[in-house]
Short mmCIF file of C-alpha atoms and ligand atoms in Angstrom, two decimals:
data_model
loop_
_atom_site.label_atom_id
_atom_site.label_comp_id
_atom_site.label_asym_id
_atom_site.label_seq_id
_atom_site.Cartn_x
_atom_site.Cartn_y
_atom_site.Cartn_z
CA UNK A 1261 -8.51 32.22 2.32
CA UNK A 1262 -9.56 32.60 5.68
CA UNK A 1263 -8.25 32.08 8.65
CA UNK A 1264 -11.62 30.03 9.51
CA UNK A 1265 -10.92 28.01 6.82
CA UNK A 1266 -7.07 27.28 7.41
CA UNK A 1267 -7.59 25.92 10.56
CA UNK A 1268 -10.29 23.87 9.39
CA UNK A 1269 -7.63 22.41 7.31
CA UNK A 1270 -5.48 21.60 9.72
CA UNK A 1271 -7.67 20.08 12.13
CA UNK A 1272 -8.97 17.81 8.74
CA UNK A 1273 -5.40 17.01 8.16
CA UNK A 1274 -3.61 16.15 11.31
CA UNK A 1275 0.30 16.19 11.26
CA UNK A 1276 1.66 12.43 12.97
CA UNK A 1277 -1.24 11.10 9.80
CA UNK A 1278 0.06 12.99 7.23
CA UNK A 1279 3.69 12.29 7.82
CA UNK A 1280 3.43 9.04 8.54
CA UNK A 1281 1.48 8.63 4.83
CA UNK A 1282 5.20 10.01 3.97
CA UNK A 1283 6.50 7.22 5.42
CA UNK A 1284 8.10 8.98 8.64
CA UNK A 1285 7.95 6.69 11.65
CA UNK A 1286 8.61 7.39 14.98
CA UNK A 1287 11.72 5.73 16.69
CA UNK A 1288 10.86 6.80 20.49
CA UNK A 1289 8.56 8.19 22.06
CA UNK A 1290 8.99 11.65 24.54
CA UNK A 1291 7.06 12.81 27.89
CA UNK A 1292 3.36 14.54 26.58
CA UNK A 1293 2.87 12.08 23.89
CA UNK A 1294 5.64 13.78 22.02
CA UNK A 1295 7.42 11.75 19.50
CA UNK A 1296 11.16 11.70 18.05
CA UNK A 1297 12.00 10.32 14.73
CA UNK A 1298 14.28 10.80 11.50
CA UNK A 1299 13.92 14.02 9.76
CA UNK A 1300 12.42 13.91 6.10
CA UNK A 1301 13.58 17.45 5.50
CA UNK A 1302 16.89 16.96 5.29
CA UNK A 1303 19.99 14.22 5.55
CA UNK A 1304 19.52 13.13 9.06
CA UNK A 1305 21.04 10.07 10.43
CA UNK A 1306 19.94 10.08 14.18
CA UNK A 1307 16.58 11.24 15.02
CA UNK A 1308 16.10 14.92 15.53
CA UNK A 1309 13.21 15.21 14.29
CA UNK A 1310 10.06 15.97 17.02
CA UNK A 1311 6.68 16.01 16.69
CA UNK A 1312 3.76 17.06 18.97
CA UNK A 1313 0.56 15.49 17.92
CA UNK A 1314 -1.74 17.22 20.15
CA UNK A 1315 -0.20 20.48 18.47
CA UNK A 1316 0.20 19.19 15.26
CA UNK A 1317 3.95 20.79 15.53
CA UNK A 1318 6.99 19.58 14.19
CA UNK A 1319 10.29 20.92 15.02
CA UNK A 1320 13.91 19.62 13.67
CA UNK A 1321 16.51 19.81 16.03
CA UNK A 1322 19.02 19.22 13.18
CA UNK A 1323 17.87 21.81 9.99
CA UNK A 1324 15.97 24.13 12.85
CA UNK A 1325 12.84 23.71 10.43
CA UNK A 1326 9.52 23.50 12.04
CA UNK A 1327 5.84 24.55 12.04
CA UNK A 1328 2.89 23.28 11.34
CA UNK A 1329 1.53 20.98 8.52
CA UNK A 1330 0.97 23.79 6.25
CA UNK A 1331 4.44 24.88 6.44
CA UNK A 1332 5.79 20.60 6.56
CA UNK A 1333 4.44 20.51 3.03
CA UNK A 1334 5.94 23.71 1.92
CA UNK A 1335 9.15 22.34 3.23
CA UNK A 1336 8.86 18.72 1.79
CA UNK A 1337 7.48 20.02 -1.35
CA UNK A 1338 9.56 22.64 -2.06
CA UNK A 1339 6.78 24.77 -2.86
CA UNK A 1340 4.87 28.21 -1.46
CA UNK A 1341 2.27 28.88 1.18
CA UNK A 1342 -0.71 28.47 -1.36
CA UNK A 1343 0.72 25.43 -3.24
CA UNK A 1344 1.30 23.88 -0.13
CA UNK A 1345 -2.68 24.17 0.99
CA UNK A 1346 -3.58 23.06 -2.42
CA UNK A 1347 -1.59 19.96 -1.87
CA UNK A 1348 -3.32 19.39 1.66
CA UNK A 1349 -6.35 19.62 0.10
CA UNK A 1350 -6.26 17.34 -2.65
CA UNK A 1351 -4.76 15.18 0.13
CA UNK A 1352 -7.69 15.15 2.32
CA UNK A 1353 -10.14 14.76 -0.40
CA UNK A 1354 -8.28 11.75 -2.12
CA UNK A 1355 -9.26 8.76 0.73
CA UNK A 1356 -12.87 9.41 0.76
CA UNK A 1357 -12.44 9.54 -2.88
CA UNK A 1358 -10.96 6.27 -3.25
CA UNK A 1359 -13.45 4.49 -1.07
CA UNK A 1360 -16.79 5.34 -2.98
CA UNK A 1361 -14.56 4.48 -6.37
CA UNK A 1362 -14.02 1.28 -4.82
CA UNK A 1363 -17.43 0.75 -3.60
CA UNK A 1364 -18.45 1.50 -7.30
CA UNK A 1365 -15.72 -1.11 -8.65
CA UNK A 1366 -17.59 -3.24 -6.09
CA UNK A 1367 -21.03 -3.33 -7.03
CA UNK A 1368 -19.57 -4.02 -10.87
CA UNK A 1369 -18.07 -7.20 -10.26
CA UNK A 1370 -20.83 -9.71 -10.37
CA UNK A 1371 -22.59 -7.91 -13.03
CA UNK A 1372 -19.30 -9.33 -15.41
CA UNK A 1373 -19.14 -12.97 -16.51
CA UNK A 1374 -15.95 -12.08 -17.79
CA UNK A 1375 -14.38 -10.36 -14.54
CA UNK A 1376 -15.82 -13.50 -12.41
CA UNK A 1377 -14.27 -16.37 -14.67
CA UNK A 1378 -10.83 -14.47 -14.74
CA UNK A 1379 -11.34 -14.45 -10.91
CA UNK A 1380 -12.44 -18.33 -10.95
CA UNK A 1381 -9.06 -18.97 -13.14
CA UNK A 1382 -6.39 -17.59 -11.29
CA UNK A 1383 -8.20 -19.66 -8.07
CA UNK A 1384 -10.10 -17.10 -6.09
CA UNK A 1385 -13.62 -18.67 -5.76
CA UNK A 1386 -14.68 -17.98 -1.62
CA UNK A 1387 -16.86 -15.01 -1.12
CA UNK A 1388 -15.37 -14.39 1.83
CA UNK A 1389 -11.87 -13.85 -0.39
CA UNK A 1390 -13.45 -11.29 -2.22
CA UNK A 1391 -15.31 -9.45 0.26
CA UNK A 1392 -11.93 -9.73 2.62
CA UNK A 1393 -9.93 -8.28 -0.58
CA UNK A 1394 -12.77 -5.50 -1.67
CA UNK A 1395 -12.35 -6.96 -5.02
CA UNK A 1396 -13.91 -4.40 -7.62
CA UNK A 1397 -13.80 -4.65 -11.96
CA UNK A 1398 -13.52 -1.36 -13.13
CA UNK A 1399 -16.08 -2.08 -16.82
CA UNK A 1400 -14.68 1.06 -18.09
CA UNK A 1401 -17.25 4.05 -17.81
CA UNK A 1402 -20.53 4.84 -15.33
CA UNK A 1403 -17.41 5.88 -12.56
CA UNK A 1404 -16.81 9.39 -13.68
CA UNK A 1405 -21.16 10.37 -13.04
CA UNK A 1406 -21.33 8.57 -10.18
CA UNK A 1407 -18.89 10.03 -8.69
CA UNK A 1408 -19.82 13.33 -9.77
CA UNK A 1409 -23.05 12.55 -8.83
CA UNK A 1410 -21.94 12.14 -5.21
CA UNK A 1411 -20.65 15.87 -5.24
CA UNK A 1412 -16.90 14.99 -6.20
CA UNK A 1413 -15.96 17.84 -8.48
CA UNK A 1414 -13.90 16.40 -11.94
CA UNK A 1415 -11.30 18.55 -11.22
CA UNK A 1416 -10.70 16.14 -7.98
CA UNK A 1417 -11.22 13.03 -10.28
CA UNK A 1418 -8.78 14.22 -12.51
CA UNK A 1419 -5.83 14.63 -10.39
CA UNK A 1420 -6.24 11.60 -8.18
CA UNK A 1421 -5.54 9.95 -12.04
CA UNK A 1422 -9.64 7.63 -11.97
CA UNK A 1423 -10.30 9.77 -14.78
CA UNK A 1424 -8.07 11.00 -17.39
CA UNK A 1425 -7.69 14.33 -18.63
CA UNK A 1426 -10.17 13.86 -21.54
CA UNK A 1427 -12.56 12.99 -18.86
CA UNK A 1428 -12.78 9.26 -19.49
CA UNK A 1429 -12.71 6.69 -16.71
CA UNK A 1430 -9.05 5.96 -16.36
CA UNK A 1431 -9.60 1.81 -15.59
CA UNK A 1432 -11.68 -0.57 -18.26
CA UNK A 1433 -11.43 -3.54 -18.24
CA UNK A 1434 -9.81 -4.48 -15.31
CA UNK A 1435 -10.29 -6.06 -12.10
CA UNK A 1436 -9.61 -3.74 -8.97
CA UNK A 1437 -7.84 -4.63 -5.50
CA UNK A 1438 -8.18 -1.04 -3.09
CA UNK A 1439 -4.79 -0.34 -1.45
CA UNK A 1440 -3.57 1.45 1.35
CA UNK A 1441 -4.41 5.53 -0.77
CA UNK A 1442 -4.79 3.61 -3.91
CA UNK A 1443 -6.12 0.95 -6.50
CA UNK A 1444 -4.07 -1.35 -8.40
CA UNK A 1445 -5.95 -2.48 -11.76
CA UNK A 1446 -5.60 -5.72 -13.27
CA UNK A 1447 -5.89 -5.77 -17.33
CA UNK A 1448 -8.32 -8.71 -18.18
CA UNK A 1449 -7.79 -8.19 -21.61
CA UNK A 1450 -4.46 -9.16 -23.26
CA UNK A 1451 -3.58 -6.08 -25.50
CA UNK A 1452 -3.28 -3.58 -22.43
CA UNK A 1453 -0.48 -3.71 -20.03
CA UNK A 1454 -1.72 -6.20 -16.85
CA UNK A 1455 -0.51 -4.04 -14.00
CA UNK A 1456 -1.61 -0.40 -13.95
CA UNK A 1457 -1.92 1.96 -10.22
CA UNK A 1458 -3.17 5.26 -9.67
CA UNK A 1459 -0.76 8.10 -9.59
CA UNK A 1460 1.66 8.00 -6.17
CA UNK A 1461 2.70 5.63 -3.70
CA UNK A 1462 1.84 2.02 -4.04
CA UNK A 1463 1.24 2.14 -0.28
CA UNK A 1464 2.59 0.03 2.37
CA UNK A 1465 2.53 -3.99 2.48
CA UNK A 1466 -1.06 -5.01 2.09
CA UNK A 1467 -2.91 -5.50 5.05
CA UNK A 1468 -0.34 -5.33 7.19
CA UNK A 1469 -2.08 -4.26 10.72
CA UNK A 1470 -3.77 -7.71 10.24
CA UNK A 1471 -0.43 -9.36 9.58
CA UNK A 1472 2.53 -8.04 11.78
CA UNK A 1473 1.28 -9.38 14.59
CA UNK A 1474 2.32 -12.71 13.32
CA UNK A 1475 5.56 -14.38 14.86
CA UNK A 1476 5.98 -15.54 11.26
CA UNK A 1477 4.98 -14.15 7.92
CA UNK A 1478 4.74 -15.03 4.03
CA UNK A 1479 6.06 -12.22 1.68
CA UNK A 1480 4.73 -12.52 -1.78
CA UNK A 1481 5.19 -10.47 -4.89
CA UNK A 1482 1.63 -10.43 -6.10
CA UNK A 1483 -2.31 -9.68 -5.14
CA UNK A 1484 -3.04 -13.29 -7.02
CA UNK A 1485 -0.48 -15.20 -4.64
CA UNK A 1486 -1.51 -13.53 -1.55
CA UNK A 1487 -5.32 -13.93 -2.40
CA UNK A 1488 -5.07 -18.05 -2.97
CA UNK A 1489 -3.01 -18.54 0.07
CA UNK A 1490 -5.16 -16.31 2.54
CA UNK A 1491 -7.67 -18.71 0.54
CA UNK A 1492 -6.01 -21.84 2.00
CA UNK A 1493 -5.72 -20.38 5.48
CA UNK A 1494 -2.38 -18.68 5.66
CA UNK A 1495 -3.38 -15.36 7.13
CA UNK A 1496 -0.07 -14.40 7.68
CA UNK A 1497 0.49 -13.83 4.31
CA UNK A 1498 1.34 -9.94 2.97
CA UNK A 1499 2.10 -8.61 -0.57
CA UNK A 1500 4.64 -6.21 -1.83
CA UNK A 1501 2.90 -5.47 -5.25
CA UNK A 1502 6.00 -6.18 -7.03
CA UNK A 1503 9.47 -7.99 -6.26
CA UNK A 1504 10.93 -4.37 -5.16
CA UNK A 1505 9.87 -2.92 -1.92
CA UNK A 1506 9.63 0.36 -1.10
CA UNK A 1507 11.01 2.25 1.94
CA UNK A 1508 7.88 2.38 3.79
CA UNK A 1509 7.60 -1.40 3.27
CA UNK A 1510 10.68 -2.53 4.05
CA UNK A 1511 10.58 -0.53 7.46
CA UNK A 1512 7.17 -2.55 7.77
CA UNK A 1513 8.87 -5.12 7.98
CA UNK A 1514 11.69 -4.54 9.92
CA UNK A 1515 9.43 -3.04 12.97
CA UNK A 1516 9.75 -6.15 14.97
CA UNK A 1517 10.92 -9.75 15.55
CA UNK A 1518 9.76 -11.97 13.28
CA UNK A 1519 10.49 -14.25 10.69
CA UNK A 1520 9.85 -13.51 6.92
CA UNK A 1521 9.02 -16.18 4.19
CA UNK A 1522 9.54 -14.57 1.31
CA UNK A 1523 8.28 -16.63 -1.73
CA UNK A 1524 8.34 -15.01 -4.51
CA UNK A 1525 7.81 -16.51 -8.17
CA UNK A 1526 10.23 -18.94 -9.67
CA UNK A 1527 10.11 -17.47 -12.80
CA UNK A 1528 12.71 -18.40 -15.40
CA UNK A 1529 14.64 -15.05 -15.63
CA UNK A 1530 15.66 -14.96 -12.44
CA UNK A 1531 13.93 -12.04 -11.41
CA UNK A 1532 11.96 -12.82 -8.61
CA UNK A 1533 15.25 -15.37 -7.23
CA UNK A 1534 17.68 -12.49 -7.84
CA UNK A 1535 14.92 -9.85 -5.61
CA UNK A 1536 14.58 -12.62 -3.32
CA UNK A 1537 18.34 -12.87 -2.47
CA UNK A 1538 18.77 -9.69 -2.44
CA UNK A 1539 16.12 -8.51 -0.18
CA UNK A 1540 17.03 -11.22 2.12
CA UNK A 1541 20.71 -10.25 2.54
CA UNK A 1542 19.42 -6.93 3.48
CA UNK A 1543 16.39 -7.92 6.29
CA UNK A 1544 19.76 -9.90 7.69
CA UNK A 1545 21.79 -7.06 7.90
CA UNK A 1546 18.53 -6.02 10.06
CA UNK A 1547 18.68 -8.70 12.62
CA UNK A 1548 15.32 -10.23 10.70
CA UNK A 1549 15.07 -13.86 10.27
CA UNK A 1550 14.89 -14.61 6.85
CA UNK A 1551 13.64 -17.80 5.11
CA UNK A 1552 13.35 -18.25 0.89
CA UNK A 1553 10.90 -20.19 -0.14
CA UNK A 1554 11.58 -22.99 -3.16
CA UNK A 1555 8.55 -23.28 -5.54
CA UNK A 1556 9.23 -25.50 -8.17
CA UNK A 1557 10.28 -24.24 -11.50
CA UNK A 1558 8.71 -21.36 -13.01
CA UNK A 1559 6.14 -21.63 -10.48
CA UNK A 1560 4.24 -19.03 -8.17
CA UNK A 1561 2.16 -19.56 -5.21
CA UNK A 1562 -0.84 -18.35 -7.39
CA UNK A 1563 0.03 -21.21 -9.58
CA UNK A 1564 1.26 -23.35 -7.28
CA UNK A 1565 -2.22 -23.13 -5.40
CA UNK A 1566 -3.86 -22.95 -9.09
CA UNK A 1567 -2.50 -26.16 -10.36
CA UNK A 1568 -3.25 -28.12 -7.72
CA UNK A 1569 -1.21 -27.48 -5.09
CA UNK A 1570 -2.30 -27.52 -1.27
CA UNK A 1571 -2.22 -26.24 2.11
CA UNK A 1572 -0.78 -29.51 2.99
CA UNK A 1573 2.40 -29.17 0.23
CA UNK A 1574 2.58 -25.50 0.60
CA UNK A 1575 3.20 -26.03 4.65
CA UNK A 1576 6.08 -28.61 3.44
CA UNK A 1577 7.57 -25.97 1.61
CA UNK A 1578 7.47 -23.26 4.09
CA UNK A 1579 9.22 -26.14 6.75
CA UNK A 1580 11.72 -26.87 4.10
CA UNK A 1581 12.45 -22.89 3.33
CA UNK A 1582 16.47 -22.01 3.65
CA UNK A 1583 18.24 -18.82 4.45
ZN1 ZN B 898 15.79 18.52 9.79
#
């Protein structure tokens, strides 16, 4: 590989982006646009971790690691020089990727009856909704050849897990929501499992740039809650994809004052209560003011919305929310 073609790489992949996709965040910033933060390379509980972006350098203060992106993923990795630039690669090639997937999933959706009426079911009718959400429906072939078509090699379709390793398109049948470096499916039919993603990280809490700059905000747990409440005009409403947050998303959530609804489903297992409670305790421990929302019974804001329910009721809930 040449040296041409290494820096290339490293201009296409600069350092403060791809560590923050590892969920590193700054906690202060330095003279020259430096920045100081927690180090991911090894146990580090005050930040010694610095990072110049206009060098894309890192340097620990802590584990005296540092370099260059090449040699961050080498470190984070665990892996060798060449590994390392494979991993950048696939890296850089995997958002562009994901965007012309989802602008096929796109251009699908209104050519399924099927797809639509699920959509129509579970309460999402405004085109503005779905254009807002990028809604796609993955039908369950055509995805692999026209990506290929575009000049994405199937090697590169392989590993970022839209096709599988037989070469078939790895979604059918399912409605698609683009995340933040990924795509969470929905199963429309009954016999496969309802909630699929692409290999990795689920991402961070969905849409959040659009949301944290909210005095108050709605947690929910899924894509169908968020989607009929955005619907009745609560746009400070964010998902988790699931009742358990991840680092990355609880640190979203933490990264200012606020207040947090979270209102998650009422299901009859406890579950969602149980995440709720816990989850709370913790964003207290933070200094975050916390509020749970009561649906009623077995209930969740998808539903709630879905059987009737309205802005009006769901405002009276929010006033009514306890620690
Ligand atoms: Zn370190």
């Amino acid at each position: 590989m040449s040296c041409q073609a290494l820096d290339e790489l490293k201009q296409q992949v600069p350092l403060l982006n791809y560590l923050q996709a590892h969920d590193w965040q700054p906690t202060r910033q330095l003279s020259r646009g430096r920045w100081m933060g927690l180090c991911p390379l090894h146990c580090d509980r005050k930040p010694s971790f610095l990072v110049d972006p206009s060098k894309s350098l890192f340097y620990c203060y802590g584990c005296g690691r540092g370099g260059d992106v090449i040699r961050f993923a080498e470190d984070y990795y665990q892996v060798k020089f060449l590994q390392a630039v494979a991993l950048l690669h696939q890296w850089r090639g995997l958002a562009p990727l994901l965007h012309e997937a989802a602008g096929f999933y796109r251009m699908q959706l209104h050519r399924n009856g099927e797809a639509v009426t699920y959509l129509h079911q579970r309460g999402v009718r405004s085109p503005e909704l779905i254009e807002h959400m990028r809604i796609g429906y993955a039908p369950g072939g055509g995805l692999r050849g026209w990506l290929m078509q575009l000049g994405h090699p199937l090697q590169a379709l392989r590993q970022s897990g839209l096709v599988t390793a037989l070469g078939y398109d790895a979604y059918r049948h399912r409605l698609v929501f683009p995340l933040e470096g990924n795509l969470y499916g929905r199963s429309l039919s009954a016999s496969a499992p309802p909630h699929r993603f692409l290999p990795g990280s689920k991402g961070g809490l969905y849409a959040w740039e659009q949301v944290r700059r909210y005095p108050e905000v709605i947690l929910v747990e899924g894509l169908f809650d968020y989607a009929v409440l955005w619907q009745a005009g609560f746009y400070n409403v964010t998902c988790a994809m699931g009742n358990h947050l991840n680092a990355h998303q609880y640190r979203q959530l933490c990264d200012g004052w606020r207040t947090v609804y979270l209102a998650f489903d009422a299901d009859t297992n406890g579950s969602g209560p149980q995440a709720a409670q816990w989850l709370a305790r913790r964003l207290l421990d933070r200094g975050v003011n916390v509020r749970r929302v009561a649906l009623p019974d077995s209930h969740d804001p998808n539903s709630f919305f879905v059987q009737g329910g309205d802005a009006r009721q769901f405002q009276a809930l929010l006033e009514a929310a306890q620690l």
